Short mmCIF file of C-alpha atoms and ligand atoms in Angstrom, two decimals:
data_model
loop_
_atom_site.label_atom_id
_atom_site.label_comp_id
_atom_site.label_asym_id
_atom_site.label_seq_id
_atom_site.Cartn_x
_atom_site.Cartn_y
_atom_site.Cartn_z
CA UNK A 1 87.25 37.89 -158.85
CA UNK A 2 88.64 41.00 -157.63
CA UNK A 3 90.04 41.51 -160.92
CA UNK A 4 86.39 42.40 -161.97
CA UNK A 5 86.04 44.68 -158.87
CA UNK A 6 89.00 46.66 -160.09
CA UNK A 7 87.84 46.67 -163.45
CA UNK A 8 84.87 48.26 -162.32
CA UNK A 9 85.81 50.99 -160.02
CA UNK A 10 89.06 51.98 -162.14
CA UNK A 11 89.27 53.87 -165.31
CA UNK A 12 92.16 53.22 -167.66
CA UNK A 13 94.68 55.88 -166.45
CA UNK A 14 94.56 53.75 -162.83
CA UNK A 15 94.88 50.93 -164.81
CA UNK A 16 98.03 51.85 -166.95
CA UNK A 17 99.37 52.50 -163.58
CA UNK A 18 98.70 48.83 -162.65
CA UNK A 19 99.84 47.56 -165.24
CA UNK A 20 103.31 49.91 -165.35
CA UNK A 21 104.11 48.68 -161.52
CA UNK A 22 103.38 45.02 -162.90
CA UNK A 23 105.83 45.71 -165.71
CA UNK A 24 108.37 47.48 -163.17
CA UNK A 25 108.60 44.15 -161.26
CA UNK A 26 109.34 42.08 -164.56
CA UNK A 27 111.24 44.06 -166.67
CA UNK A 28 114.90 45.58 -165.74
CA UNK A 29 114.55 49.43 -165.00
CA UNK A 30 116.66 50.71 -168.41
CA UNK A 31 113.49 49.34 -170.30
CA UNK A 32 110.66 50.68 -168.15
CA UNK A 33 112.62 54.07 -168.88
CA UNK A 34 113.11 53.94 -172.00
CA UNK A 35 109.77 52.19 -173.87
CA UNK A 36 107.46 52.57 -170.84
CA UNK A 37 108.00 55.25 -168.69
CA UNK A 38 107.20 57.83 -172.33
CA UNK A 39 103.86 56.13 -172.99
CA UNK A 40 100.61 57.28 -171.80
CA UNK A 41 97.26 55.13 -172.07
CA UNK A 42 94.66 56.68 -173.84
CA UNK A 43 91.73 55.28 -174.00
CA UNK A 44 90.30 51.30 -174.05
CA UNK A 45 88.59 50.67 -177.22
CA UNK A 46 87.02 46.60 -178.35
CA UNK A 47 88.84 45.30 -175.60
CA UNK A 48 92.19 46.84 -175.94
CA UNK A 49 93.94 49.17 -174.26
CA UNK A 50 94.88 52.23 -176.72
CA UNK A 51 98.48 53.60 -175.69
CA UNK A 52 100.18 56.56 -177.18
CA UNK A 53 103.95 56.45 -178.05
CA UNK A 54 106.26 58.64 -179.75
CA UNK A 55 106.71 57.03 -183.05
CA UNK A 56 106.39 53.79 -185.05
CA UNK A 57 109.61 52.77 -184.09
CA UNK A 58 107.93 52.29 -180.77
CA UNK A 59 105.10 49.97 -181.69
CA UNK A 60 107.90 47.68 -183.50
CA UNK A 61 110.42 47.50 -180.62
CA UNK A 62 107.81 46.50 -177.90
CA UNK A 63 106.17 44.15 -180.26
CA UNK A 64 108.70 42.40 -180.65
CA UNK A 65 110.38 42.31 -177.07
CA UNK A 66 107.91 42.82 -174.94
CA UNK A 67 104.53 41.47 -176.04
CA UNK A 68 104.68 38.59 -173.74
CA UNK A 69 105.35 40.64 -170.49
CA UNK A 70 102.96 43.47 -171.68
CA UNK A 71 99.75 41.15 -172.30
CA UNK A 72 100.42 38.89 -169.58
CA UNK A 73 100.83 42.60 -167.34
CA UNK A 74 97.55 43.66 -168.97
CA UNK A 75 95.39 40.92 -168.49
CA UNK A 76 96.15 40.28 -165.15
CA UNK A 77 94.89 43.49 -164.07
CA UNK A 78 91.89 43.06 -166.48
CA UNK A 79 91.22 39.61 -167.52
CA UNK A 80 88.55 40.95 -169.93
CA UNK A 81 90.87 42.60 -172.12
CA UNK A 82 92.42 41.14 -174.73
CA UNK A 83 95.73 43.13 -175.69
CA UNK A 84 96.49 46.35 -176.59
CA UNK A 85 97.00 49.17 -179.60
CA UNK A 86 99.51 51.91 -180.15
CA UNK A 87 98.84 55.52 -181.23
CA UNK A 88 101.41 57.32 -182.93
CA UNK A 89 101.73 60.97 -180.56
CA UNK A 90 100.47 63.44 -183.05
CA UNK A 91 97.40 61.87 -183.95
CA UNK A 92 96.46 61.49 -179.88
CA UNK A 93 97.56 65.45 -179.67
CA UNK A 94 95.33 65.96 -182.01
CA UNK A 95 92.33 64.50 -180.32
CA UNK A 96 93.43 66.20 -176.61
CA UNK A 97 93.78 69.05 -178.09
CA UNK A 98 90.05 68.85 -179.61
CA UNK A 99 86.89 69.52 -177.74
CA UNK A 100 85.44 66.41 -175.39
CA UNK A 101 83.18 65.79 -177.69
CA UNK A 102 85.08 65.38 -181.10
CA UNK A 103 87.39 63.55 -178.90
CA UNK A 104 84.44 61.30 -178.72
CA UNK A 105 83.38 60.82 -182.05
CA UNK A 106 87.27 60.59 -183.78
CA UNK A 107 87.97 57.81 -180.98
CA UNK A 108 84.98 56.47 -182.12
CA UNK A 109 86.09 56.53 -185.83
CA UNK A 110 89.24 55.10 -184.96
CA UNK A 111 87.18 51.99 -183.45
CA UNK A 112 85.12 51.89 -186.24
CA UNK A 113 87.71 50.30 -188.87
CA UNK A 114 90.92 49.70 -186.74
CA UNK A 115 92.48 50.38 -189.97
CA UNK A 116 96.11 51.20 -188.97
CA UNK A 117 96.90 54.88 -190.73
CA UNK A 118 100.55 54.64 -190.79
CA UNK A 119 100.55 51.84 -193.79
CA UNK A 120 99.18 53.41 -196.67
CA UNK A 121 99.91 52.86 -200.66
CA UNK A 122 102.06 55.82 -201.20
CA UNK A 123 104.18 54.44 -198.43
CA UNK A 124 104.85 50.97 -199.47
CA UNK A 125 107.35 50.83 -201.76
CA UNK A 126 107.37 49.47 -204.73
CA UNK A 127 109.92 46.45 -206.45
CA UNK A 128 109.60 43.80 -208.57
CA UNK A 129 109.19 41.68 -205.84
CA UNK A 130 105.75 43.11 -204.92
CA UNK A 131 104.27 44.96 -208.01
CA UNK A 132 101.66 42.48 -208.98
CA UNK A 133 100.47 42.49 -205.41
CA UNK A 134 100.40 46.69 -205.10
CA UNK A 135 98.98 46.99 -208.10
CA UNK A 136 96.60 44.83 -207.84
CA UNK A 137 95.65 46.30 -204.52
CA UNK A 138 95.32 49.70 -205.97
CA UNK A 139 92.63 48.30 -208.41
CA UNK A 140 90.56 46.61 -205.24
CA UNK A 141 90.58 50.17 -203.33
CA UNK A 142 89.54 52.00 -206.58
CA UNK A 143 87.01 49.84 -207.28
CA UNK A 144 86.30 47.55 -204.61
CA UNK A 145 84.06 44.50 -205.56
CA UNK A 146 83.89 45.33 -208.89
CA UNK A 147 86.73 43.35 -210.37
CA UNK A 148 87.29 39.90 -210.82
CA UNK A 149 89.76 40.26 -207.98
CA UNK A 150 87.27 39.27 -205.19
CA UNK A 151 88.64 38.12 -202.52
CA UNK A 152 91.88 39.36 -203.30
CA UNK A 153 94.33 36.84 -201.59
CA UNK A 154 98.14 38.61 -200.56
CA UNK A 155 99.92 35.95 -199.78
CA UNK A 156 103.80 35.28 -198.47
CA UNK A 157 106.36 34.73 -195.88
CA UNK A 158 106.60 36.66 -192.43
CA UNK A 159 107.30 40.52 -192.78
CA UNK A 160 107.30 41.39 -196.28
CA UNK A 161 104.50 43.72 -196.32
CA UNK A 162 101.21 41.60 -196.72
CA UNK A 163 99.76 43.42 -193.56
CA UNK A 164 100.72 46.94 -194.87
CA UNK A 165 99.18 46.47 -198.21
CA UNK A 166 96.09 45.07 -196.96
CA UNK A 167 95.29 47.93 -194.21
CA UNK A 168 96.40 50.39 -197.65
CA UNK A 169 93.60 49.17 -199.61
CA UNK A 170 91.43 50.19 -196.73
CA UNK A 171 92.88 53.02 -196.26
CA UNK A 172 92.89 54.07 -199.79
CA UNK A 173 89.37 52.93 -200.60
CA UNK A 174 88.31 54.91 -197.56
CA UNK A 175 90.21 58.06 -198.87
CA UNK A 176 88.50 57.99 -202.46
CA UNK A 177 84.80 56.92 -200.66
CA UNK A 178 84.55 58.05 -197.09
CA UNK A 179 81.40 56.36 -196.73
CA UNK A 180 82.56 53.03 -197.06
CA UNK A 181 82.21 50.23 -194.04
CA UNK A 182 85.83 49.01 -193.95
CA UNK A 183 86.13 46.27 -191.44
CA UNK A 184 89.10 45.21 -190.82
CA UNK A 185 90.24 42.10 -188.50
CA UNK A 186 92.85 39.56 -187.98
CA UNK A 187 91.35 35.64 -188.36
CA UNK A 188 92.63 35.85 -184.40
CA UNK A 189 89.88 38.29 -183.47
CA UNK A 190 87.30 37.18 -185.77
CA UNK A 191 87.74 33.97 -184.27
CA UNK A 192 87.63 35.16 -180.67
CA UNK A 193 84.94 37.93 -181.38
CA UNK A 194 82.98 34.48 -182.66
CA UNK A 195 83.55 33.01 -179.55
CA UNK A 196 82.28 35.57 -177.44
CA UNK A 197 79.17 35.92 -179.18
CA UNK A 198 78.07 31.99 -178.91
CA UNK A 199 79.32 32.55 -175.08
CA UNK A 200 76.91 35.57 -174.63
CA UNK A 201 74.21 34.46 -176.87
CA UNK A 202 75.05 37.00 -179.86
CA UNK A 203 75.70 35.02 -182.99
CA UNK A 204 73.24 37.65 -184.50
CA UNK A 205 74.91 40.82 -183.51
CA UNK A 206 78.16 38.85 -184.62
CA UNK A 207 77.00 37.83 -188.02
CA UNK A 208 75.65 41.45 -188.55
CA UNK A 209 78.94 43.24 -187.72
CA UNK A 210 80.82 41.94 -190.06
CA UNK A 211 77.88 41.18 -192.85
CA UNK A 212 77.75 45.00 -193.04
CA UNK A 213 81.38 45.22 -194.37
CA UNK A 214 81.16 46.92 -197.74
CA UNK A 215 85.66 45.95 -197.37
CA UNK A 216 86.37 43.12 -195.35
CA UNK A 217 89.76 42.56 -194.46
CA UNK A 218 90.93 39.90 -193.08
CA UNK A 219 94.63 39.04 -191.88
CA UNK A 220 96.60 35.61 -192.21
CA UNK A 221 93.78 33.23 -192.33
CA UNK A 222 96.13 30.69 -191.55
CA UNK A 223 95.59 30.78 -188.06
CA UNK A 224 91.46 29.23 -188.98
CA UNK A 225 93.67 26.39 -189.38
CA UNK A 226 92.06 23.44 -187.54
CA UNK A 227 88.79 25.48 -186.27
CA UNK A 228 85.98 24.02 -188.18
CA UNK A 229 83.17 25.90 -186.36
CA UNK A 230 84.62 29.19 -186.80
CA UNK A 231 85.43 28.53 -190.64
CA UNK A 232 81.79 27.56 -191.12
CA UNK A 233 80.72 30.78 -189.88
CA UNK A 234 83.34 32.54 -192.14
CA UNK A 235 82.04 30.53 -195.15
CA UNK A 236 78.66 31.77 -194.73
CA UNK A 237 80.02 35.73 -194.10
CA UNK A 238 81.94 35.03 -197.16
CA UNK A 239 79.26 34.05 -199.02
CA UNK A 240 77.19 36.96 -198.49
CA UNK A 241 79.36 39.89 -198.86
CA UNK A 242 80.68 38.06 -202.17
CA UNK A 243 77.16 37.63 -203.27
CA UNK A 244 76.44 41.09 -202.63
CA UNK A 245 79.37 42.36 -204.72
CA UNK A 246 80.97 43.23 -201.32
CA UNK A 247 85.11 43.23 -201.67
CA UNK A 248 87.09 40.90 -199.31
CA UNK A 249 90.96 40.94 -199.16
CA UNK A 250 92.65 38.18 -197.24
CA UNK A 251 96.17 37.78 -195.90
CA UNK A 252 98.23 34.06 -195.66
CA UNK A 253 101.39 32.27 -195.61
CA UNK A 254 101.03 30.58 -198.55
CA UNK A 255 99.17 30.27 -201.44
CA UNK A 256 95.62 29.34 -200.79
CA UNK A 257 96.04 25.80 -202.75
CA UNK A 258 98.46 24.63 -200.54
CA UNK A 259 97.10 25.76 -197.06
CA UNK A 260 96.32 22.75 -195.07
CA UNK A 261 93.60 22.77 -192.47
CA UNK A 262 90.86 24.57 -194.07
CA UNK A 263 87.99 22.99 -194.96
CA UNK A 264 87.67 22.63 -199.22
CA UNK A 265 84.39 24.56 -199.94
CA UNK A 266 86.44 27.54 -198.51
CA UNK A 267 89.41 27.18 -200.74
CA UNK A 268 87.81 26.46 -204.19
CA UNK A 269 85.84 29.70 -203.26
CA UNK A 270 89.43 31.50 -202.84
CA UNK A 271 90.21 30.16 -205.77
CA UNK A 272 87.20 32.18 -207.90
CA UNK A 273 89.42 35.72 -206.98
CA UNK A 274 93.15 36.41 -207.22
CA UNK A 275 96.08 35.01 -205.07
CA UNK A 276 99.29 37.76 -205.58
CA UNK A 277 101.95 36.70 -204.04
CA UNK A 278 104.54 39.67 -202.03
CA UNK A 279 108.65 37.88 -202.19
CA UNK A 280 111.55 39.39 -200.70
CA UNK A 281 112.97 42.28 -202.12
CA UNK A 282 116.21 42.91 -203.49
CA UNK A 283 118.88 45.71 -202.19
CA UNK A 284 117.85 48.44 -203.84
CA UNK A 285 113.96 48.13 -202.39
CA UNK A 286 115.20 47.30 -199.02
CA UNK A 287 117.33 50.81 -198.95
CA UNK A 288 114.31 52.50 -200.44
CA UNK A 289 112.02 50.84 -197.71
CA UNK A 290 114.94 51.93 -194.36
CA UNK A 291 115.44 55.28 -196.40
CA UNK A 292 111.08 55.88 -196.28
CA UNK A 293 110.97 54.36 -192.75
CA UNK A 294 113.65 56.69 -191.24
CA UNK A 295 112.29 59.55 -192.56
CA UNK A 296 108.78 58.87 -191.66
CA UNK A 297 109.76 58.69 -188.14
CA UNK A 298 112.13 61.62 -188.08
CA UNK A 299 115.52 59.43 -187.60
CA UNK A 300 118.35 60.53 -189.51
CA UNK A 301 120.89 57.98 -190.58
CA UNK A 302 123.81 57.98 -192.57
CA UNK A 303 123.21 56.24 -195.90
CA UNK A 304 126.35 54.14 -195.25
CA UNK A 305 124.27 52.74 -192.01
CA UNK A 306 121.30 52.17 -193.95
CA UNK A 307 123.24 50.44 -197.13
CA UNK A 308 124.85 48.05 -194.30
CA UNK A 309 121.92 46.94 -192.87
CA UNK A 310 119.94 46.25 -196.05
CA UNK A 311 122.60 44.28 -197.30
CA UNK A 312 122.91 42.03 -194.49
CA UNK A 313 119.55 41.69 -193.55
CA UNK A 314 117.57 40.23 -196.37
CA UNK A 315 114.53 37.81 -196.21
CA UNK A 316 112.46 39.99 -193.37
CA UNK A 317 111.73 43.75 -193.88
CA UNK A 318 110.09 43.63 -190.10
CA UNK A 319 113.68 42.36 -189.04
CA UNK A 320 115.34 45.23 -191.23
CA UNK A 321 113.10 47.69 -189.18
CA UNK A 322 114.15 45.86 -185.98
CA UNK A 323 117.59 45.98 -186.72
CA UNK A 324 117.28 50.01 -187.40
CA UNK A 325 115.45 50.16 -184.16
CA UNK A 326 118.09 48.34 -182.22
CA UNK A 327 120.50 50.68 -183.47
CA UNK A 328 119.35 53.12 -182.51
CA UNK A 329 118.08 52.16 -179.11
CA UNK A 330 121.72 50.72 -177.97
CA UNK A 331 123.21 54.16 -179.46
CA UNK A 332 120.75 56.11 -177.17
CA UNK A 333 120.58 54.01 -174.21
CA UNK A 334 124.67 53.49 -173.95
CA UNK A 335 124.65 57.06 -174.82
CA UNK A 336 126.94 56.01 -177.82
CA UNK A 337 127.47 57.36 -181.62
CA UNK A 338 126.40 55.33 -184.18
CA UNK A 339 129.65 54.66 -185.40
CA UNK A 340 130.79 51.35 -187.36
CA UNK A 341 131.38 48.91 -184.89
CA UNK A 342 128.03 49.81 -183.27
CA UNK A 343 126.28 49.12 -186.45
CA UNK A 344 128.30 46.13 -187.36
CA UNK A 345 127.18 44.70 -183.58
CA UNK A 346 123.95 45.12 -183.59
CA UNK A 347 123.90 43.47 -187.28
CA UNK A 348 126.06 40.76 -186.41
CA UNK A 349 123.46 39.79 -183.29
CA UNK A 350 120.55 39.57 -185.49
CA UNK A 351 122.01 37.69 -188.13
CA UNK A 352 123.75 35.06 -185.45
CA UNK A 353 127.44 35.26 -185.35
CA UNK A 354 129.90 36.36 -188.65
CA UNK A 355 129.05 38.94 -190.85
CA UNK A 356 130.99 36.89 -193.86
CA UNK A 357 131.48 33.57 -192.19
CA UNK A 358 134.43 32.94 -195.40
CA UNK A 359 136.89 35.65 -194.22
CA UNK A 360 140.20 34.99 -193.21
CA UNK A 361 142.87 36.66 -191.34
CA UNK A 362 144.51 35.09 -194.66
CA UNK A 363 142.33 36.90 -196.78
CA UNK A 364 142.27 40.34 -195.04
CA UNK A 365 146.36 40.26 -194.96
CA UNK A 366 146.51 39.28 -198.87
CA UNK A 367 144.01 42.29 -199.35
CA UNK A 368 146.15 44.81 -197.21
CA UNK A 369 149.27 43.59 -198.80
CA UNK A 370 147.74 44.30 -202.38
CA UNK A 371 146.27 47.96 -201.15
CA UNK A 372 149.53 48.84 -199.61
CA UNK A 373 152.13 46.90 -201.87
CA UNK A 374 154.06 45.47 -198.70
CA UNK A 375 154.53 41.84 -198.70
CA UNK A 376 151.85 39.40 -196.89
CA UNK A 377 155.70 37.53 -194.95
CA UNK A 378 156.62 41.52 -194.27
CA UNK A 379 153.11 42.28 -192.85
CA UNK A 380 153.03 38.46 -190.15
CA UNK A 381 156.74 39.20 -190.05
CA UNK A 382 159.21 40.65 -187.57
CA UNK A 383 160.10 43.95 -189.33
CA UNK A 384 159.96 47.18 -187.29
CA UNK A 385 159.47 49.36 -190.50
CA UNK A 386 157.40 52.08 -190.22
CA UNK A 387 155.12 51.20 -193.22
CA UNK A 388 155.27 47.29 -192.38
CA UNK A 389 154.75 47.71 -188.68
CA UNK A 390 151.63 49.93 -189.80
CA UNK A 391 150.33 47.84 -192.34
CA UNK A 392 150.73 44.75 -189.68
CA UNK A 393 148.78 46.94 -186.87
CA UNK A 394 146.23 47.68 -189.71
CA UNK A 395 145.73 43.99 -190.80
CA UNK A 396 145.10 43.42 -187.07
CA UNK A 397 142.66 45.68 -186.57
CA UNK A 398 140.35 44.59 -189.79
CA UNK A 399 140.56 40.75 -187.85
CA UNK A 400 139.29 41.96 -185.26
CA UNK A 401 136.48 44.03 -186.85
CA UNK A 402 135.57 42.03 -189.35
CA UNK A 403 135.76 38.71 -187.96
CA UNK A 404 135.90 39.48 -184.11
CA UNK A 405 138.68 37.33 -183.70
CA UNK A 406 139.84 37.35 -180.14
CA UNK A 407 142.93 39.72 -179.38
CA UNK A 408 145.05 36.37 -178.29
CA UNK A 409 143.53 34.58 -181.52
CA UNK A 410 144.78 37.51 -183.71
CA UNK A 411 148.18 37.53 -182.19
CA UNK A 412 148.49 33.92 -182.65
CA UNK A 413 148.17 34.75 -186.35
CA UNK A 414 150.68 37.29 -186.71
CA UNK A 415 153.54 35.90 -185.50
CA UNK A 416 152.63 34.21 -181.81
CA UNK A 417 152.26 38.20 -180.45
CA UNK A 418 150.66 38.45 -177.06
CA UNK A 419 147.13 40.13 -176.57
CA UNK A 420 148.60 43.32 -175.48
CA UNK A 421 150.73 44.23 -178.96
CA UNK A 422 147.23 43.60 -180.68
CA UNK A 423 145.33 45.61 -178.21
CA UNK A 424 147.73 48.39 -178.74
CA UNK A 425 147.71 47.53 -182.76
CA UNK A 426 144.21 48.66 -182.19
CA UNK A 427 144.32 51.68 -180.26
CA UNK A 428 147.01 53.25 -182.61
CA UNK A 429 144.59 52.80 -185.70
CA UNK A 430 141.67 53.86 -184.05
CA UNK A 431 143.21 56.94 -183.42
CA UNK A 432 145.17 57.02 -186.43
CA UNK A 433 141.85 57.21 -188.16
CA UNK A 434 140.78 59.91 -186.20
CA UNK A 435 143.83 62.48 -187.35
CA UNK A 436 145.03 60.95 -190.96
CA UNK A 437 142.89 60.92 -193.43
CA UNK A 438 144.93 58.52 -195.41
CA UNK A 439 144.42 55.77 -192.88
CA UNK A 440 141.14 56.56 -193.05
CA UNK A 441 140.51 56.77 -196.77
CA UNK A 442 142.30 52.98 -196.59
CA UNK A 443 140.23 51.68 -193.50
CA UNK A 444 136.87 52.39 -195.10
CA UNK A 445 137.55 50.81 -198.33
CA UNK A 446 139.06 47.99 -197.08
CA UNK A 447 136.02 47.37 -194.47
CA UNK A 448 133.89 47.98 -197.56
CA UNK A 449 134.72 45.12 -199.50
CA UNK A 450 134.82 42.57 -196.64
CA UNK A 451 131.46 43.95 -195.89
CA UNK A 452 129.90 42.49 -198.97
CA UNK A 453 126.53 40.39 -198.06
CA UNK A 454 127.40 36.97 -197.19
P1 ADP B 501 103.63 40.71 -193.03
O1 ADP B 501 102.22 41.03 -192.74
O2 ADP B 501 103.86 40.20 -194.43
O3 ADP B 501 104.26 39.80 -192.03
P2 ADP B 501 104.01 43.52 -192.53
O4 ADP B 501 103.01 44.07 -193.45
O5 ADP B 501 103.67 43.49 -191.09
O6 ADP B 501 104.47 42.06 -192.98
O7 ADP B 501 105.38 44.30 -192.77
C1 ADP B 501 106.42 44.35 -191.82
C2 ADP B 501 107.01 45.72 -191.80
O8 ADP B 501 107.65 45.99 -193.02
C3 ADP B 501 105.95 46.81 -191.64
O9 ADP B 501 106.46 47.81 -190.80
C4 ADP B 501 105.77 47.35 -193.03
O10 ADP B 501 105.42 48.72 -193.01
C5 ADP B 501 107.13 47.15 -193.63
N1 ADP B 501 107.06 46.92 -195.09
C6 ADP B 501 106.89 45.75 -195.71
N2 ADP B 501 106.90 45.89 -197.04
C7 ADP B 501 107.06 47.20 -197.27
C8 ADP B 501 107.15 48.00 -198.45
N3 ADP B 501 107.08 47.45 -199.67
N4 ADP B 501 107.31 49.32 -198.30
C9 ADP B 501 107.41 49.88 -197.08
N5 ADP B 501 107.34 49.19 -195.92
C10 ADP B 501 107.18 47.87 -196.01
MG1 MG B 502 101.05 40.40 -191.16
#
């Protein structure tokens, strides 16, 4: 009850500060300061809370770690709202810098079709894995309704792009026909936007709003799984806009014959248009999708980094994102260079444990005894030869980076050496790499080949 009072008396500047001191008792100070403290609450618009951030980068990270904490911190200081929505910084400069009034109308516009700006068709990238699907989706925004491609279903596993494609179409058709109504929605909102209107008595106003669509677009209809009342409604808005030549582009999971839970009628009509199916893509589109994303958000990685991470990360181009953002967040927040081991780190947390879970110290001796010619006995031996003790401190540092072997584990290996010969093993080639360029030279290409995708 005094939630409501608040909500009342406070705009949404107090109540960004609410929610901030909510977040500052949950959530350990380095976050707050670096994904909090730099974003600024702009606005409430349909019952979320617009907030400005830097970059995309932004949006991703706190999506994905701290949704929970943010909503729950949200709600409770405003039970009637029901989430939130990023702005990327230089489109909310644009609109403080404008007069009150256009600040008014572009907010308005940005209500009007939620349509998120940052995915668009130039941006997504194109591969073999997803060319039916963008192409088809450039036909639907040139001509929307007009095809036989009505509804157009996208359909495929978590993060490969359905979402993106489907707010480019709107985006696109918008761009060629400003005019257009574009609503866009996720089968989460159009469900709880049904809701609300049998709770206040609007099924009318409801039906109209999205009846008007000339694009709707509608996101992972999945989740009408199970909710026969709220299907039935969709049936009917189906119904019309497809009667009235009106385009409708869905997103799901699967492929609209095998989706379990919603009710027949709905999928035999799916079944009139055209399911297109997104995959995963191979290595060269996921470099071409890190290279696009890096630069879009003004990060500049080495291509070494980038090559890494696409190679190891492979079924989830949200988690490739995530794993870009992580690196960069622990370089900036340990104040560290993204150097090797940082990037190898943060890629062997997200994929859970060993980079190539068949290398052995075996293996990475045999190698280093081919590179250098120096026996694989010399190298786990005893000898105190320049070259062999070298090659043996080199064969102990690729353990150790490459499989993360502990330092007594590694000097079990070579020889039953204690922890401290190893740990010194890898001091002297960490700075041997620094100053010889030969050591170098060998370390990278070695590191190279064990870094192969598993
Ligand atoms: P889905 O809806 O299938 O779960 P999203 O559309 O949310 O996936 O995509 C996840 C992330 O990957 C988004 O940031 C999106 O921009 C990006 N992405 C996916 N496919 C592509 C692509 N082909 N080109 C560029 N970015 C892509
Ligand atoms: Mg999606």
């Amino acid at each position: 009850m005094d939630n409501l009072w608040i909500t009342y008396i406070m705009n949404y500047k107090n109540m960004w500060e609410g929610v901030f001191e909510i977040l500052g008792d949950s959530l350990p100070k380095h976050a707050i300061d670096a994904w909090f403290e730099p974003m600024k609450s702009i606005g409430v618009s349909d019952g979320e809370i617009l907030l400005e951030v830097p970059n995309q980068f932004f949006c991703e990270w706190i999506d994905s770690h701290y949704k929970k904490e943010l909503l729950s911190a949200i709600q409770s200081m405003d039970g009637d709202l029901v989430g939130y929505r990023f702005s990327i910084s230089a489109v909310s400069k644009e609109l403080e810098e404008s007069s009150l009034v256009q600040q008014k109308t572009k907010a308005t516009h940005i209500h009007q079709n939620n349509l998120n700006r940052q995915y668009t068709l130039e941006n997504f990238i194109e591969g073999s894995n997803n060319e039916f699907a963008k192409n088809a989706g450039q036909s639907v925004a040139e001509e929307p309704g007009e095809n036989n491609f009505n509804p157009l279903i996208i359909y495929g596993g978590v993060g490969l792009g359905k979402t993106h494609l489907m707010h480019a179409i709107g985006n696109a058709a918008i761009k060629k026909n400003p005019g257009l109504n574009v609503v866009v929605v996720t089968s989460e909102k159009f469900t709880l936007d049904f809701v609300n209107s049998l709770r206040k008595n609007k099924t009318i106003e409801f039906a109209q709003q999205y009846r008007s669509a000339d694009i709707l677009l509608i996101d992972d209809i999945q989740f009408f799984r199970g909710k026969e009342q709220t299907q039935e409604q969709f049936f009917h808005t189906f119904n019309v806009l497809h009667q009235a030549g009106k385009q409708i582009v869905m997103t799901a999971d699967k492929y609209p014959g095998e989706m379990k839970g919603l009710q027949s009628r709905l999928l035999s009509r799916f079944q009139s248009g055209l399911s297109v199916d997104v995959q995963p893509p191979n290595l060269e589109v996921r470099v071409a999708i890190l290279l696009e994303k890096a630069e879009q958000n003004g990060v500049s990685l080495d291509y070494d980094v980038i090559e890494f991470v696409a190679r190891h990360i492979k079924n989830n181009i949200r988690d490739l994102e995530g794993t870009i953002i992580r690196i960069l967040a622990k370089s900036s927040l340990l104040n560290k260079e993204i150097d090797h081991a940082l990037v190898r780190d943060v890629v062997r947390e997200r994929i859970g444990g060993q980079l190539k879970t068949d290398t052995t110290a075996e293996e990475i001796v045999k190698r280093v005894s081919e590179f250098l010619t120096i026996s694989e006995k010399e190298i786990v031996g005893k000898s105190r030869k320049m070259e062999i003790s070298e090659a043996r401190q080199l064969s102990m540092f690729l353990c150790r980076e490459i499989m993360g072997t502990s330092l007594s584990g590694i000097g079990l290996f070579f020889g039953g050496r204690d922890h401290t010969t190893v740990m010194h093993a890898i001091k002297t080639i960490s700075e041997k790499i620094e100053k010889n360029n030969k050591i170098k030279k060998t370390v990278g290409t070695l590191r190279k080949e064990f870094d192969q995708p598993i």
